[in-house]
Coordinates of C-alpha atoms in Angstrom, one line a residue:
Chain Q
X108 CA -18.4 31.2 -16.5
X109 CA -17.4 34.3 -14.9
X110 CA -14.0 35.3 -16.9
X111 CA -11.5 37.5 -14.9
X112 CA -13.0 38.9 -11.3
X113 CA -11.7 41.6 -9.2
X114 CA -12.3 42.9 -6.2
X115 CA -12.7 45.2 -4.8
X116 CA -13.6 47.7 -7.3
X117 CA -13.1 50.3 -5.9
X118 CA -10.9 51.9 -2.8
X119 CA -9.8 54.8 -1.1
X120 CA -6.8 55.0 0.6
X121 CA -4.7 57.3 2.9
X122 CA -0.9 58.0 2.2
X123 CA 0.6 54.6 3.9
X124 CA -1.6 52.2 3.8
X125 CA -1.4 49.3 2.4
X126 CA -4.2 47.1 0.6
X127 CA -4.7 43.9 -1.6
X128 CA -6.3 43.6 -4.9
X129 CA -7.8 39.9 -6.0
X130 CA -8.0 38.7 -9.2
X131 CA -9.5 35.4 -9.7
X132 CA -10.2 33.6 -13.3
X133 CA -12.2 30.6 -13.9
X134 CA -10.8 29.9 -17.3
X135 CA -7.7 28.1 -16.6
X136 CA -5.7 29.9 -18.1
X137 CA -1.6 29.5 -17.2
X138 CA -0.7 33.5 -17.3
X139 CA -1.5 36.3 -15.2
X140 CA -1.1 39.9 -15.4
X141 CA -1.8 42.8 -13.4
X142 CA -1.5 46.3 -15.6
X143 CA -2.1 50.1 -14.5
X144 CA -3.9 52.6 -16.7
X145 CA -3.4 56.4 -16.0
X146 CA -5.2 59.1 -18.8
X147 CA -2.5 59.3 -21.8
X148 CA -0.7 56.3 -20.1
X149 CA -1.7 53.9 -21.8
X150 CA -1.5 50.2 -20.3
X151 CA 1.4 49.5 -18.4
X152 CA 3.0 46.1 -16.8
X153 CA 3.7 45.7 -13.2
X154 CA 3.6 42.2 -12.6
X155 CA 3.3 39.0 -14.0
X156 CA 3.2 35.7 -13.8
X157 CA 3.8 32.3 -16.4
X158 CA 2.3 29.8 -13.6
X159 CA 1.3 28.8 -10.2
X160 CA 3.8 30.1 -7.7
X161 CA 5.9 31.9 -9.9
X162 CA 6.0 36.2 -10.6
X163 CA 7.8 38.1 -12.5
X164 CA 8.6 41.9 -12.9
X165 CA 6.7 43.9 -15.4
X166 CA 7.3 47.9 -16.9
X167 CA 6.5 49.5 -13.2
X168 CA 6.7 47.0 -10.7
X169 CA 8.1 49.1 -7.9
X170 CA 5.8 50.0 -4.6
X171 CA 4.2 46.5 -5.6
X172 CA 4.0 42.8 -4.3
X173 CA 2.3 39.9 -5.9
X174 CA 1.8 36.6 -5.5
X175 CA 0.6 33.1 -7.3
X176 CA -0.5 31.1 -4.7
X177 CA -3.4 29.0 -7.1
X178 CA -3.2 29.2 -10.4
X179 CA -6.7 31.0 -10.5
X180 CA -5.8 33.5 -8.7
X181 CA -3.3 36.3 -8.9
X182 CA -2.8 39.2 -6.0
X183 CA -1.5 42.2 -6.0
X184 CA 0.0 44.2 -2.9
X185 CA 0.5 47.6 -1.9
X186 CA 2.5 47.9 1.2
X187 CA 2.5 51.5 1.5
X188 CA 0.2 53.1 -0.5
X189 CA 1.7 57.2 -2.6
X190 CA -0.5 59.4 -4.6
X191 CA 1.5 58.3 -7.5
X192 CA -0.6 55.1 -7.4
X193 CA -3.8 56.1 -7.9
X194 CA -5.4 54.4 -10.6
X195 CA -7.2 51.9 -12.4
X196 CA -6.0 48.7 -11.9
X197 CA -6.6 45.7 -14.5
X198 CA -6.0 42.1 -14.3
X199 CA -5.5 40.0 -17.4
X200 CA -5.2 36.3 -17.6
X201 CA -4.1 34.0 -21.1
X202 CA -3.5 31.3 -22.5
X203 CA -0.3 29.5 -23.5
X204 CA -0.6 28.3 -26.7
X205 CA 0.9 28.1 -30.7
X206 CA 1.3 31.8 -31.7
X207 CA -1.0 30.9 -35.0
X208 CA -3.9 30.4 -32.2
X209 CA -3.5 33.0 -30.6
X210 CA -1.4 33.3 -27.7
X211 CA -1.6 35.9 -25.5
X212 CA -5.0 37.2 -26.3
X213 CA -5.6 38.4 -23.1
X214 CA -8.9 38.7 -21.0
X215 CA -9.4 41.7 -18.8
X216 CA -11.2 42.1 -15.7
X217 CA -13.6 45.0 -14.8
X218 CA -11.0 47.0 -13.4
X219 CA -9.9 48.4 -9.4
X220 CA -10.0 51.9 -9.2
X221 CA -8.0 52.7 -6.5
X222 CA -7.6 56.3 -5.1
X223 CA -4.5 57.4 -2.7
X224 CA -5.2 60.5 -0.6
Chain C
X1297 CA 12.8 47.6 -24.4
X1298 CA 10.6 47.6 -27.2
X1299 CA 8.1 51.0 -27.5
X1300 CA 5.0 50.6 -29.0
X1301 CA 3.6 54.2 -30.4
X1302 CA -0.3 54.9 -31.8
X1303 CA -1.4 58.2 -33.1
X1304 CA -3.4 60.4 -32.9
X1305 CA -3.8 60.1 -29.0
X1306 CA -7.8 62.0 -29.4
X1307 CA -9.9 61.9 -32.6
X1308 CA -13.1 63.8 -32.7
X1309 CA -15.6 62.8 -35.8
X1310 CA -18.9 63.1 -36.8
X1311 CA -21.0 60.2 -37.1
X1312 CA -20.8 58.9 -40.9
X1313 CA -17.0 59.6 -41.1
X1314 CA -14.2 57.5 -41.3
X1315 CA -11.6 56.9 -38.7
X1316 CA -7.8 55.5 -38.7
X1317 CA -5.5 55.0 -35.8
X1318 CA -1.8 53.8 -36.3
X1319 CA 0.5 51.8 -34.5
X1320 CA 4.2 52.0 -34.8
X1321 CA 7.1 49.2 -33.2
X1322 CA 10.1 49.9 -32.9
X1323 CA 11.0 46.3 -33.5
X1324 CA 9.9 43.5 -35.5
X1325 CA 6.8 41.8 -33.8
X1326 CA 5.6 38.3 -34.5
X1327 CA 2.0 39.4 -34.3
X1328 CA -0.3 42.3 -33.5
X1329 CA -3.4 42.2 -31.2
X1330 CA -6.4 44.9 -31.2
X1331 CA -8.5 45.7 -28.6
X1332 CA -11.2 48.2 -27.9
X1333 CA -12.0 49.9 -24.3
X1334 CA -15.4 51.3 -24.0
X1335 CA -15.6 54.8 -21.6
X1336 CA -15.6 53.1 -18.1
X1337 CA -14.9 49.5 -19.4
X1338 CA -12.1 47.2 -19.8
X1339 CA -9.9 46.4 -22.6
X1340 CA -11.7 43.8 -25.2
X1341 CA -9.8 42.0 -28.0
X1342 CA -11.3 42.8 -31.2
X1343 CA -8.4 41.0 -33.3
X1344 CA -4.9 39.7 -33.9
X1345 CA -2.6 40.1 -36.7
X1346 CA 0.4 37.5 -38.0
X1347 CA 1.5 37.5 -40.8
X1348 CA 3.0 40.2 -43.0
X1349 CA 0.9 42.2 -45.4
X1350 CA -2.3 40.6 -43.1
X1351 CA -5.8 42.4 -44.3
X1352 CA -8.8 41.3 -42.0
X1353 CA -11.8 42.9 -41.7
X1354 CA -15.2 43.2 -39.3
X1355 CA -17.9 44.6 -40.7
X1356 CA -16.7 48.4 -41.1
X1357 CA -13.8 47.7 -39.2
X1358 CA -10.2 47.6 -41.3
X1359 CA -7.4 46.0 -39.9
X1360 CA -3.8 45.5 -41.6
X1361 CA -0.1 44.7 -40.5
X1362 CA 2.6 46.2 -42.5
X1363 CA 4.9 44.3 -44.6
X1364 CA 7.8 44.5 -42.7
X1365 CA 5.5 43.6 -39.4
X1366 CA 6.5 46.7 -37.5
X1367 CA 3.3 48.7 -37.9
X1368 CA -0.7 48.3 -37.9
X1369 CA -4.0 50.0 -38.9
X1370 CA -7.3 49.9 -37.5
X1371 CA -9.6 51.7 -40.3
X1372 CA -13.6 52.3 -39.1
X1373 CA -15.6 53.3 -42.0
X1374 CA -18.9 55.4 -41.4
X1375 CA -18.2 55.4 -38.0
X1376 CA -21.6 55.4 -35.3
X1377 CA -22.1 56.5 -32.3
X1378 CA -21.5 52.8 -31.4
X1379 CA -17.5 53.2 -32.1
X1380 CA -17.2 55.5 -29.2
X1381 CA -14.0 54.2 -27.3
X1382 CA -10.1 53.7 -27.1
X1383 CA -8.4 51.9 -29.9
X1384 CA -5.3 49.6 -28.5
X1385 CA -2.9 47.9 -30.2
X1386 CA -0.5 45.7 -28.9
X1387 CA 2.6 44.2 -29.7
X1388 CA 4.2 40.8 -29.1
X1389 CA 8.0 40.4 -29.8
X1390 CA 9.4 37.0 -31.0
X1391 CA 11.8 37.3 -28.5
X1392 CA 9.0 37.9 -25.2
X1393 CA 5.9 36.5 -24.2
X1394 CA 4.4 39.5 -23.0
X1395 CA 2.5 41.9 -24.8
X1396 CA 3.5 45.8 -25.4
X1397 CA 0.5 48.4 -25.4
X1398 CA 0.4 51.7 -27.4
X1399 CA -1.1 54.4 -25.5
X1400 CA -3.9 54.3 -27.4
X1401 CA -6.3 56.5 -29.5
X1402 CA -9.3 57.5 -27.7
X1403 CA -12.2 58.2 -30.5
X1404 CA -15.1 60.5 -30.2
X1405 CA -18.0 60.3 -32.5
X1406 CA -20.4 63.4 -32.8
X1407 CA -24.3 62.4 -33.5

């Protein structure tokens, strides 16, 4: 039982590029999330996602795509890579259940650390 | 939106010490989740919180939600090298299904 898996872990990228993160999770679990950490930053939002083929906007979703294809997995796109997004990259997945049981405990992949020259 | 704030940002302690992070809403949340992120790790849940007034505890580690369920402890008693970390909380709104980070307190323990 893996958990949450991301690849690649890390990248390097020139100014205008564009790449793809995966995230895959084995738990099937119905939400998705993709969050950026920067020093001081805390945890932010991009994207999310309630279920297979649907996405919604998170905190910072601009200069990102994503897309629910399967409900195990959940991408996320650069189409032209800016300094501003280096970082590390988590994915999240949850569950959707009663509050009392603990929705929304969310399970974090390793991370991407992605680097923009 | 709704802003979740946590001081101190950096705590530096010597090992035996206790530690306290706080976490502030700016709205009323219907629970309160905890997790810790090891240096070069990923976030791990350590706990949630629902209902108001909510004590829990793990071994050394303190964790309360205020009475009006806008604001949360984490307390570490005798804190070990072991501890070493960032401290999350996170928030989630009656109104949302998404979850609101703080930005975190990042604790140092001195051996």
């Amino acid at each position: 039982n893996a958990g949450v898996t991301q690849t690649p872990k890390f990248r390097v990228l020139k100014t205008g590029q564009s790449m793809t993160l995966l995230c895959a999770q084995d738990m099937n679990h119905e939400y998705m999330y993709w969050y950026r950490q920067d020093p001081g930053m805390g945890l932010r939002l991009i994207h999310y996602s309630v279920g297979e083929g649907t996405t919604a906007k998170g905190e910072v979703p601009d200069g990102y795509n994503v897309s629910r294809l399967k409900k195990q997995n959940f991408l996320l796109g650069l189409e032209s890579a800016a300094p501003s997004q280096t970082s590390v990259y988590f994915c999240a997945s949850s569950y959707v259940r009663p509050l009392a049981s603990g929705a929304n405990v969310l399970t974090f992949g390793a991370g991407s650390r992605l680097t923009v020259l | 939106g709704q802003q979740v704030m946590q001081i101190p940002q950096y705590q530096h302690v010597q090992e035996g010490e206790d530690f306290t992070t706080y976490c502030n809403s700016s709205t009323t949340l219907s629970n309160i989740q905890w997790y810790k992120q090891r240096p070069g790790g990923h976030p791990v849940f350590l706990i949630q919180l629902v209902k108001s007034g909510e004590v829990k505890k793990q071994k050394r580690l303190t964790f309360q939600f205020g009475e009006a369920k806008k604001n949360s402890s984490l307390h570490i008693t005798a804190t070990q090298t072991t501890d070493v970390g960032t401290y999350f909380c996170a928030g989630l709104t009656n109104a949302g299904n998404m979850l609101t980070f703080g930005g975190g307190t990042r604790l140092m323990v001195k051996p």
